[in-house]
Each structure stands twice: as structure tokens, then as C-alpha cells.
Amino acid sequence: MKGKQPGTPDVYGLMAEFHTPHEVVEAAHKVRAAGYSAIDGFSPYPIEELSEALGTHRSALPRIVLGGGIFGLLAGWGLEYWASVIEYPFNIGGRPFNSWPAFIVPAYETTILFAAFGAVLGMLALNGLPEPYHPVFNVPSFALATRDKFFICIEAKDPKFDRVETRRFLETLSGEVHEVDH
Amino acid sequence: MSSAPIRQDTHQTEHDRLIAPGHDFGTVTDTISQIVLQRRTPLGWVLGFCISFAVLQLLLLAIVMLLFKGIGVWGVRIPVGWGFDIINFVWWIGIGHAGTLISAILLLLRQEWRTSINRFAEAMTLFAVSCAAFYPIFHTGRPWLAIYWLFPYPNTMGLWPNFRSPLIWDVFAVSTYATCSALFWFVGLIPDLATLRDRAKSKPWKIVYGILAMGWRGSARHWHNYETAYLLLAGLATPLVVSVHTVVSFDFATGIVPGWHATIFPPYFVAGAIYAGFAMVLTLAIPLRKFYKLEDFITLKHLENMAKVMLATGLIVAYGYMMEAFMGWYSGNKYERFMIWNRMTGPYWWAYWSLILCNVVSPNLLWIKNLRTSVPFLFGISFVVSIGMWLERFVIIVTSLHRDFLPSSWGMYAGTRWDWAAFIGTLGLFFTLLFLFVRFLPAISIFEMRTILPGAAGVEESK
């Protein structure tokens, strides 16, 4: 992040460390109440209350999965219809070319297949993964975010962010506040 | 990590806790990840892996022999044109079902006890499906010439598969099942791979786990999408549990063969699959918890619950056998009647009655609580059930085919040594993959174990 306008802080943000899930959820409420918006929380396992406290919006994922499912259904059905009716109509035991009851099974499977791909690829896309580099990993103790520690990060791009003031505010919530380098 | 409040639940006895007291986020993480990250490979692992890998060579030998000589090295002859290949295919596919049931249906039903067994049950599913896939591919004799009627792709002959055939349904069902199971398993692994990345001491492993974790950092926003994806995948995998073995049973039920042409096949196959699958999960869980000292996480409660599922599905299977016999008589069809009578008293009577002993009589011992909570007994009965379910497929396939409509076309069937080599070889493949899995990936889902610890909720629990 070089070549930024003068005056902008050259840190990614400030990060506060917590020891219990209750502390981090409580702190998240206070950070939001203080008017910060460019914030994120980190935890070793999903905490519903933390996502809520940080103001996470409804996930777009269900719609992606529905789209994947509908596409899979049409693709599976289309393949069967095209192969059996248009491309190579072939009389097998006097069955109609469009034997739709028999076509249900493969179309059902492709529906699930594409919906599942929608769920996985959609989740990764919405989360911006894979992401080879992220500044939060520059905080040495952040390795514990995948073990037993909880973190809240206020990013420098937040309009209310001030390197000194924000630090002072975070110190009222947590004993350990770290600067996050780019 | 004493700062995390640990609520010691005093009402819980040893028999009904899901996790031993005294654990917190740190100890759960360390205990499970240490199995993977420890430098020294346990001697028992090396020994087990070497044996499995040696047995796997038998599969390669069987494949070479099959491709070199042709399908004649197997024991399949008219009238028994389906033998070990389909018996073992159905057996392996069935075993896989427990993994999906545990990961999907029990998740939707909020059964917390699934948490410490879901990861390796899912791995078991993947490896069992890999073993199953061997049979339909190689029973064609020359697989590279047979793909055009199995998979729809533009080929030089301009031909397309017959989508009205249950064999094509099977291709779609099994490949979708394998793909979805792999996706589900991998998504579940992402946060744990990040844990391994952050805890690995050596640089190469940090890089490997780092690449696989794809930059996961446990962000609350990510968890939100992640949880949604996980639930949706569970919802999508649920119909798969029911549909895959249903479609497998269609391979039989749509054929006009006495002993196969029955409407009870789909539900009875699905119940049998779950029954066999839980037996295999027990076969694997009991040594795993013993050798890696995971009794704190895979408790007696887990084993007992699995035994209960086995008992319930075993009773459904018993009902299936009863209905088969009843319909054989009640149909009034002389071929049906002959088929069931021949099954019980014909040349394969020993297979039928061993099957009844293994699958109908023995699971009823699980009604007794002392037996249900005895680890050696459960280990033993899991083998009995696995053998019983193998015999079930043998009885369904061989006894239905070996007496054709006309006595002039009667015959007998037995697997040849190459049939056995291929079967034992797939066991080698299965255990080789499992050994690699427990060494390099966390066999218990670490992040899900954290969620069931007391004090894991984001708000203070009310007194």
C-alpha cells in the first residue's frame, strides 16, 4: 500500500486481543456503538453473536446455491433431452424418445451437484478466498486466532480512525492492543 | 488458557458426556493437532501403513491380471453374470453412507455428538467410494473402451448413453455422491488447515497447510458465509444419503429377476447401508481413540449412540428380510416362491442363515446396555455386521441368479482367487488411505470441537 496520500496513517489498523468469547462479543458491541464501521472480528470457531454484533448482513449464498441448483437441473435435463431426442433419437424397447420419468434421476443428481459447487465456490468467492496475503497475519499473536484467542480489528480506512485516539479507546476494552502493519 | 471459563458439569456421568471435563480451546486444539504435527511417526502407524500398503499391491496385481487375461479370470459365468464385482461395489458404497449421514443429517438434527466422529467418518466415505469405484470401472474388462456408454461425452462414434438405464443413473448418482462428499469434507477442513498452518513448526508444512487453508483467518464475516455454506451443503447431502443407495438398488429392482424385482429394495438398501456404515465407523473409531488416546473426545457416549443407530437400522434390515420372505410366499408367483425357498434351503443355505445370524440375531444383543457400552463387544459386533452385510449382497445377487427360470440354465458361482485378490486389495487401498489421512490431516474436527466446549457461546449462559 505505497503511494498513498500524505496524512493517511501507514498502518492497516489496530487490533485488540481477547481471551473469552463473551469479552469479544461485548467489545464488538462497544466498537460499533462508538461509531466505527470498518471493523472485523476474528475467532477460532464461528460465533453467531460476534457476526451479529459486527453488523454482518444476510449472506448472498442461498441465492447462489439456488441458482446453481436450477442451472444443474436445466443442464442435466437439457443434456438428456438433446442426446436422446435431437442428436441421436434411438428406439430402445419402444420407449418414447423423451422418457421424462427415467430422466429424473440424472437431472436430480446434476441439480445437487451444481448446487453443491455453488455453495463451495460461492462461499470462497464471497469471502475473497484464496487470499495469499493479508496484513492481519503480521500481528505475531494472531496465530492464536486459530487456537484460543479472539480479536477485533479497526481498520485505518475507517473515517473515525485515529492512531492515538482509537488506540486509547481499544485499550479501555482490552489489555493487549497491537498495530497491524501493511 | 485458564482464562476461558470452564463449567464443570457435575450432573454428567461418564456415560453421557461428549467431551471429558477439564478441556478448553487450547487443549482441544493441541491434543488433536499434535497427532498430525508431531515429528516422530509412531511405530504402530508405520507398521499398520506398511501392512496396508503391501495388501494394496494385491489390488494392482489383480488389475494387471484382469487387464492382461480378461474378465474370465473372475468367477462370473452365465447364469451368474454378476458376482464379486457388484457385491463388493454395493458393500463399499453402503459403508460410505454412515459418513454422509453423520456429517449431513445429524448436523441438521443438531446432534452434537456427531462432532468428534464426523471428520473421519467423512474420510471413510471418500475412501470407501474410491474402493467401490474400482468395480464398475474394471468389470467392463477394457475400461478405456467402455467409457462412452457410461459417461456422456462427444465421441467419434456419435453415440450417447441410454439415460433410461439404471446403470447410467448409478454413474450419475455415485459420481455426484463422491464429488459432494469431497467438497463437504474439504470445506470442513479449511479452518483446521489454518490451525495447522499456524501451529506447524517446520517451514515446508507451514507452506503446504498454508496453501490448502487458502488464507483462512477466522474473520467473523467469513464465518458467517462459511456457516451458511456448511448448512446448505448438509441440506444438499441429505437427499444424497437417501438417493445413492436407492439408485444402487434400482440396478436390481428394475430387473425382472425373482429376488430382485421388489419395491422394498430402496428403503431396505438405504437402511442396510447406514447399518454397515456405522459398523465400519465403530471398527475405525475404537482403535483410533485407543492408539491416539482420544478417549476424552470419542467417549463411551459416542460409541453407545452409534450402537443404537446400528440397532435401529439393523431392525429395519431384519424387517426387509422378513418382507422379502413374506412377499415370496404371498405373491403366489411360483418363481418368487421357489427363489425364497431355494435361498433358505438350496445350495447356498449356509450363506442365507449366516446372514440371518449376523444381521438379524446378533444386533439384538445391543438392546442390553452393558453390552452396548462394552468397547471390546462393540468392536467385535462391528466385524460381525460388516460380514453380515457382505453376505447380504452375496445372497441377493448369487442366489437370485444361479437358478434361472429353466433348470437347463442352472449353475453355481464361486469367487476365484483373483476375485478375492481384488476384494482384499481394495481393503488395502482403504486402509492405506486411512493411515495417510490420520497422519497428515486432523482426524477430529478441531473447530467444531471448540464449539461444543462449555463457555463457547458468545453470550453468558444463564444459570
XYZ file of C-alpha atoms in Angstrom, chain B residues 77-82 256-260 333-350 394-413:
49
model
C -20.294 -67.241 -15.743
C -23.826 -67.432 -17.119
C -26.226 -67.707 -15.312
C -24.367 -65.758 -12.586
C -23.140 -62.825 -14.655
C -22.789 -60.538 -11.647
C -37.272 -58.766 -13.909
C -35.449 -61.339 -11.821
C -37.181 -63.097 -8.911
C -35.396 -61.921 -5.786
C -34.573 -58.507 -7.274
C -45.842 -66.469 -8.113
C -44.125 -69.843 -8.349
C -40.770 -68.368 -9.363
C -40.797 -65.962 -6.417
C -41.782 -68.778 -4.089
C -39.086 -71.040 -5.441
C -36.495 -68.288 -5.176
C -37.069 -67.656 -1.459
C -37.296 -71.361 -0.667
C -34.125 -72.005 -2.617
C -32.405 -69.180 -0.751
C -33.215 -70.801 2.573
C -32.713 -74.446 1.726
C -30.868 -74.535 -1.603
C -27.130 -74.919 -2.188
C -26.423 -71.502 -0.658
C -28.423 -72.092 2.532
C -25.279 -71.525 4.601
C -23.860 -62.191 -1.900
C -27.234 -63.795 -1.144
C -29.243 -61.215 -3.090
C -27.044 -61.428 -6.166
C -25.926 -65.030 -6.347
C -28.989 -66.898 -5.109
C -31.287 -64.869 -7.371
C -29.220 -65.601 -10.459
C -27.939 -69.123 -10.040
C -31.349 -70.727 -10.500
C -32.609 -69.376 -13.812
C -36.193 -69.858 -14.996
C -35.309 -73.119 -16.762
C -33.430 -75.868 -14.896
C -31.267 -76.354 -18.001
C -29.714 -72.954 -17.248
C -28.945 -73.560 -13.605
C -25.413 -73.114 -12.344
C -23.214 -72.387 -9.380
C -20.963 -69.472 -8.567
